[in-house]
Amino acid sequence: MTTKATGNHRLLQLKSIKKVFARGTIDEVTALASIKLDIYDQDFVTVIGSNGAGKTTLLNIIAGVYPPERGGSVTISDEDVTHLLGYRRAVYIGRVWQQPETGTAGKLTIEENLSLALLRGQSRGLKGATNKQRRQLFREELAVLGLGLENRLNTPVYTLSGGQRQALSLVMATISKPAILLLDEHIATLDPKTAKTVLDLTDKIVRLEQMTTIMVTHNMEIALNYGNRLIMMHKGRIIVDMGEAKKKALKVSDLVSAFERAAGEEFDDDTILLSRGE
Amino acid sequence: MDIFGNILGVACYEGLVFGLVTIGVYITFRVLAFPDLSVDGTFPLGGAIAAVLIVAGVNPFLATLAALGGGLVAGLVTGLLNTKLRISALLAGILMMVGLYSINLRIMSGANVPLLREVTSFDVIAELFGLHGGLAVSITLVSVVVTLFFVVLNWFLRTEIGLALRATGDNEEMVRGFGIDTDKTVLLGCSVSNGLVALAGALVAQNQGFSDVGMGIGMIVLGLAAVIIGEGLFHPKGIAPILLACLGGTFVYRLFITIALRLGMAPGDLKLITALLVVMVLAVPYLQKRMRKEWLEPAKRW
Ligand SMILES: Nc1ncnc2c1ncn2[C@@H]1O[C@H](COP(=O)(O)OP(=O)(O)OP(=O)(O)O)[C@@H](O)[C@H]1O
Ligand SMILES: [Mg+2]
């Protein structure tokens, strides 16, 4: 497998990651079979793979929603965070989930959601959650979306459309500029125009803030055209991992046929698809 | 006139003092989405602590504060059962309610503690302001207490920690994703909630002149009924309006109960009145919509 490093130092390292759900029951699923992955500073990795391939599970392991099986390890900036769960890892990781409801608090207003997001990983005190200065910042950040949300700071979020909520999620995930950004099919529910807006905004923020990004998508074109590295997952394994040069040379049709082959077949650990890309 | 004044006065006093219970129930059920039933135990806990301390000669205001503290601790235990031992919220509350029954009996060394010959907080206030009418004194003291907690909560829920608390019941996974330890916010919410309830218990015990192990029965029902009535009648939006709606809902609820009692209904019938009142508040807007042939949401289960 080719793995191209962008920044010089390794920001995220996953070793022997395995995840089994409902172990010992008839519903037992091996969501992640064996994952080894090094992600370098400022990598922008796009991830594709069929439903149930383990993409969301992988992001959950990175974010510390649950730990991997014994023996696996997650390292961020050379700190072993395998057992540092959930909220303690949040300082490093911004995230936009697959469902718009997951990334926002529906009963709170836009302003309250952003206030919550702004203090990512910081200690919270008895200061007022919002003030004039913060509100001004929120308006500026929202205005970039072009959805008019900057004029609706006091609107409860449950009244927004799914797309508006997802766009807000992106702003919330990035407003405090975490080192790592995890995006889980974050534009899948948006209309084409908003999807383009949010995707371009994602790209812009990622470049501007130099965030290391992992973006899951089912859109092959997006997977090829964005980022500097592409990963394909299948049945809990990474079956393709290619760098920028290889990715540039590849056409969507190549990727689609590789994907279809992957979906239809079993692969050994070391199978490398897409050898003709170069 | 006089009888009206009296009914209103009673409803005012009860609306305020039980309003603390309602706000407590609001914090757990609505803000945290934590169905906490320990309330039925923490209300008499507050009464028991205050009564026993007053009988022992402690300053009645200090005794009331101690009751508040007892409630804070009890709520913390409920929260710990849930967050650290992973016992479901419902069961944690029930276990606390049951356990507190025995604890309250121990604290009082019996089923009740009379306070009629003791100097309570209400007596101190009466003395201070030279008031004689019992109801005026009751209303004065509870107004001060409720105003104080209203101001504090209205401020607190807008702070960074308060916001984290409110978000926890809304979307816990997201809140953790922003680096907030939601176990802590749950503990805080449960604690504050039961502190308020125990405080109400302490005030009620002093006002009625005794503390009784059974005085908490039905508190959770009262709190829930008042929350629902307040929401149904006032449609509050924003923190201050919600707190006021809790008080307003309690007032309306107690007004109905007081009137029913005056009309000569047996105390045993009050539960039915409560049930009917809640059904009415929930069903009337629904039936109105139905008659206007508006679109209706499917029934909710939770
Ligand atoms: N919490 C869970 N409990 C049980 N099984 C789970 C859980 N989460 C995921 N799985 C299972 O693990 C496998 C991988 O799921 P995952 O959500 O990671 O897939 P995915 O690649 O994100 O798919 P999609 O493209 O549909 O989002 C699936 O078979 C799924 O059923
Ligand atoms: Mg997924």
XYZ file of C-alpha atoms in Angstrom, chain B residues 71-72 97 122 134 142 164 170-171 199 209 222 237 255 274:
15
model
C -31.298 17.144 49.450
C -28.205 18.088 47.446
C -37.188 6.806 47.273
C -41.899 31.386 59.860
C -50.429 33.161 59.438
C -41.642 31.597 50.689
C -23.631 22.342 29.402
C -30.797 17.234 24.754
C -27.921 15.431 23.050
C -35.775 22.807 50.800
C -45.971 22.479 62.361
C -47.492 17.114 41.888
C -39.885 29.966 25.711
C -55.751 26.536 43.302
C -55.069 15.874 39.813
